[in-house]
């Protein structure tokens, strides 16, 4: 929330925020893919941080404002993100597409768990969705049982399905439900998500 995003209250420095967008997108993606609980996506604004001895001296700052103190409107950029100091994580393609993923897989069980005993994990939501994360310091190169019907799927993290075209990576799922995933540890978004409605 607004407070622990600034180091106040529970969690302190362990709270993942938009300041580390790579990790934040993965954490929110995991939350939205997992069936546990009620998900809440934080939507923020930037402020000029001034860290002294590990504490932000500007943690009191409010939203982007006019000189009279009134809050500025949120401008929407051509790519549907926000401008003028507003972060609007809920509009980031990866997070917006994971909200869609969550709706597509609603009611489906957590399934086909896989991990490498380190920081690479994957799991499905019945036969409606599958997600893979690489938070290790090395490349991920693995073939996994997705539980999904065979076909070609559009990864909704690197892009999205627009008509019958995928603007991101394409994932081929075999008739046996298995698919190959190769995710570099240097990728800006080192995770992949496919779902029933991203099938090409």
PDB file of C-alpha atoms in Angstrom, residues 75-176:
ATOM      1  CA  UNK A  75      -2.709  11.813 -18.560  1.00  0.00           C
ATOM      2  CA  UNK A  76      -2.907   8.639 -20.652  1.00  0.00           C
ATOM      3  CA  UNK A  77      -0.052   8.149 -23.144  1.00  0.00           C
ATOM      4  CA  UNK A  78      -0.575   6.707 -26.657  1.00  0.00           C
ATOM      5  CA  UNK A  79       0.698   3.309 -25.405  1.00  0.00           C
ATOM      6  CA  UNK A  80      -1.997   3.404 -22.672  1.00  0.00           C
ATOM      7  CA  UNK A  81       0.504   3.996 -19.837  1.00  0.00           C
ATOM      8  CA  UNK A  82       0.287   7.078 -17.626  1.00  0.00           C
ATOM      9  CA  UNK A  83       2.429  10.197 -17.666  1.00  0.00           C
ATOM     10  CA  UNK A  84       3.256  13.271 -15.599  1.00  0.00           C
ATOM     11  CA  UNK A  85       4.506  11.363 -12.548  1.00  0.00           C
ATOM     12  CA  UNK A  86       1.726   8.788 -12.428  1.00  0.00           C
ATOM     13  CA  UNK A  87       3.005   5.182 -12.601  1.00  0.00           C
ATOM     14  CA  UNK A  88      -0.294   3.299 -13.087  1.00  0.00           C
ATOM     15  CA  UNK A  89       1.124  -0.221 -12.769  1.00  0.00           C
ATOM     16  CA  UNK A  90      -2.334  -1.594 -13.596  1.00  0.00           C
ATOM     17  CA  UNK A  91      -1.854  -0.232 -17.130  1.00  0.00           C
ATOM     18  CA  UNK A  92       1.513  -1.907 -17.740  1.00  0.00           C
ATOM     19  CA  UNK A  93       1.014  -4.461 -20.519  1.00  0.00           C
ATOM     20  CA  UNK A  94       2.362  -7.352 -18.446  1.00  0.00           C
ATOM     21  CA  UNK A  95       0.114  -6.631 -15.459  1.00  0.00           C
ATOM     22  CA  UNK A  96      -2.967  -5.774 -17.535  1.00  0.00           C
ATOM     23  CA  UNK A  97      -2.540  -9.041 -19.442  1.00  0.00           C
ATOM     24  CA  UNK A  98      -2.142 -10.996 -16.190  1.00  0.00           C
ATOM     25  CA  UNK A  99      -5.466  -9.590 -14.970  1.00  0.00           C
ATOM     26  CA  UNK A 100      -6.965 -11.056 -18.159  1.00  0.00           C
ATOM     27  CA  UNK A 101      -5.098 -14.333 -17.445  1.00  0.00           C
ATOM     28  CA  UNK A 102      -6.633 -14.428 -13.949  1.00  0.00           C
ATOM     29  CA  UNK A 103     -10.126 -13.970 -15.380  1.00  0.00           C
ATOM     30  CA  UNK A 104      -9.585 -16.658 -18.042  1.00  0.00           C
ATOM     31  CA  UNK A 105      -8.382 -19.262 -15.500  1.00  0.00           C
ATOM     32  CA  UNK A 106     -10.915 -18.370 -12.784  1.00  0.00           C
ATOM     33  CA  UNK A 107     -12.184 -21.473 -10.992  1.00  0.00           C
ATOM     34  CA  UNK A 108      -9.427 -23.728 -12.327  1.00  0.00           C
ATOM     35  CA  UNK A 109      -7.201 -25.640  -9.889  1.00  0.00           C
ATOM     36  CA  UNK A 110      -3.517 -24.986  -9.263  1.00  0.00           C
ATOM     37  CA  UNK A 111      -1.817 -27.728 -11.318  1.00  0.00           C
ATOM     38  CA  UNK A 112       1.371 -29.048 -12.950  1.00  0.00           C
ATOM     39  CA  UNK A 113       3.746 -27.458 -10.436  1.00  0.00           C
ATOM     40  CA  UNK A 114       7.418 -27.537 -11.414  1.00  0.00           C
ATOM     41  CA  UNK A 115      10.524 -26.013  -9.880  1.00  0.00           C
ATOM     42  CA  UNK A 116      14.281 -26.464 -10.173  1.00  0.00           C
ATOM     43  CA  UNK A 117      14.834 -26.302  -6.391  1.00  0.00           C
ATOM     44  CA  UNK A 118      16.039 -22.748  -6.855  1.00  0.00           C
ATOM     45  CA  UNK A 119      14.299 -19.723  -8.407  1.00  0.00           C
ATOM     46  CA  UNK A 120      12.724 -21.198 -11.523  1.00  0.00           C
ATOM     47  CA  UNK A 121       9.087 -22.166 -11.057  1.00  0.00           C
ATOM     48  CA  UNK A 122       6.096 -22.961 -13.230  1.00  0.00           C
ATOM     49  CA  UNK A 123       2.497 -23.941 -12.668  1.00  0.00           C
ATOM     50  CA  UNK A 124      -0.792 -24.246 -14.468  1.00  0.00           C
ATOM     51  CA  UNK A 125      -4.407 -23.449 -13.786  1.00  0.00           C
ATOM     52  CA  UNK A 126      -6.155 -26.586 -14.974  1.00  0.00           C
ATOM     53  CA  UNK A 127      -6.159 -26.677 -18.769  1.00  0.00           C
ATOM     54  CA  UNK A 128      -6.808 -22.923 -19.080  1.00  0.00           C
ATOM     55  CA  UNK A 129      -3.428 -21.335 -18.323  1.00  0.00           C
ATOM     56  CA  UNK A 130       0.253 -21.872 -17.590  1.00  0.00           C
ATOM     57  CA  UNK A 131       2.981 -19.561 -16.296  1.00  0.00           C
ATOM     58  CA  UNK A 132       6.770 -19.929 -16.038  1.00  0.00           C
ATOM     59  CA  UNK A 133       9.257 -17.764 -14.080  1.00  0.00           C
ATOM     60  CA  UNK A 134      13.048 -17.543 -14.198  1.00  0.00           C
ATOM     61  CA  UNK A 135      14.401 -15.544 -11.272  1.00  0.00           C
ATOM     62  CA  UNK A 136      17.754 -17.339 -11.292  1.00  0.00           C
ATOM     63  CA  UNK A 137      21.106 -15.956 -12.414  1.00  0.00           C
ATOM     64  CA  UNK A 138      21.265 -18.376 -15.329  1.00  0.00           C
ATOM     65  CA  UNK A 139      19.202 -19.227 -18.392  1.00  0.00           C
ATOM     66  CA  UNK A 140      16.190 -21.476 -18.144  1.00  0.00           C
ATOM     67  CA  UNK A 141      15.858 -24.150 -20.829  1.00  0.00           C
ATOM     68  CA  UNK A 142      13.242 -26.761 -19.995  1.00  0.00           C
ATOM     69  CA  UNK A 143      10.334 -28.751 -21.421  1.00  0.00           C
ATOM     70  CA  UNK A 144       7.304 -28.858 -19.136  1.00  0.00           C
ATOM     71  CA  UNK A 145       3.855 -30.397 -18.933  1.00  0.00           C
ATOM     72  CA  UNK A 146       1.505 -27.430 -19.245  1.00  0.00           C
ATOM     73  CA  UNK A 147      -1.782 -29.337 -19.095  1.00  0.00           C
ATOM     74  CA  UNK A 148      -2.930 -27.152 -21.998  1.00  0.00           C
ATOM     75  CA  UNK A 149      -4.475 -28.428 -25.251  1.00  0.00           C
ATOM     76  CA  UNK A 150      -2.041 -28.676 -28.152  1.00  0.00           C
ATOM     77  CA  UNK A 151      -1.523 -25.631 -30.343  1.00  0.00           C
ATOM     78  CA  UNK A 152       0.340 -22.353 -30.679  1.00  0.00           C
ATOM     79  CA  UNK A 153      -0.130 -19.789 -27.931  1.00  0.00           C
ATOM     80  CA  UNK A 154       0.833 -16.143 -27.632  1.00  0.00           C
ATOM     81  CA  UNK A 155       2.890 -15.265 -24.563  1.00  0.00           C
ATOM     82  CA  UNK A 156       0.959 -12.449 -22.892  1.00  0.00           C
ATOM     83  CA  UNK A 157       4.033 -11.111 -21.071  1.00  0.00           C
ATOM     84  CA  UNK A 158       6.288 -10.323 -24.060  1.00  0.00           C
ATOM     85  CA  UNK A 159       3.290  -9.249 -26.148  1.00  0.00           C
ATOM     86  CA  UNK A 160      -0.357 -10.054 -26.686  1.00  0.00           C
ATOM     87  CA  UNK A 161      -2.769 -11.566 -29.154  1.00  0.00           C
ATOM     88  CA  UNK A 162      -4.186  -8.982 -31.552  1.00  0.00           C
ATOM     89  CA  UNK A 163      -6.660 -10.632 -33.881  1.00  0.00           C
ATOM     90  CA  UNK A 164      -4.834 -13.750 -35.073  1.00  0.00           C
ATOM     91  CA  UNK A 165      -1.379 -12.210 -34.625  1.00  0.00           C
ATOM     92  CA  UNK A 166       0.941 -12.469 -31.627  1.00  0.00           C
ATOM     93  CA  UNK A 167       3.052  -9.390 -30.879  1.00  0.00           C
ATOM     94  CA  UNK A 168       5.332 -11.380 -28.534  1.00  0.00           C
ATOM     95  CA  UNK A 169       6.862 -14.841 -28.227  1.00  0.00           C
ATOM     96  CA  UNK A 170       4.913 -17.826 -29.494  1.00  0.00           C
ATOM     97  CA  UNK A 171       4.793 -21.019 -27.426  1.00  0.00           C
ATOM     98  CA  UNK A 172       4.116 -24.332 -29.154  1.00  0.00           C
ATOM     99  CA  UNK A 173       2.261 -26.848 -26.976  1.00  0.00           C
ATOM    100  CA  UNK A 174       2.331 -30.421 -28.256  1.00  0.00           C
ATOM    101  CA  UNK A 175      -0.642 -32.772 -28.328  1.00  0.00           C
ATOM    102  CA  UNK A 176       0.767 -34.264 -25.105  1.00  0.00           C
TER     103      UNK A 176
END
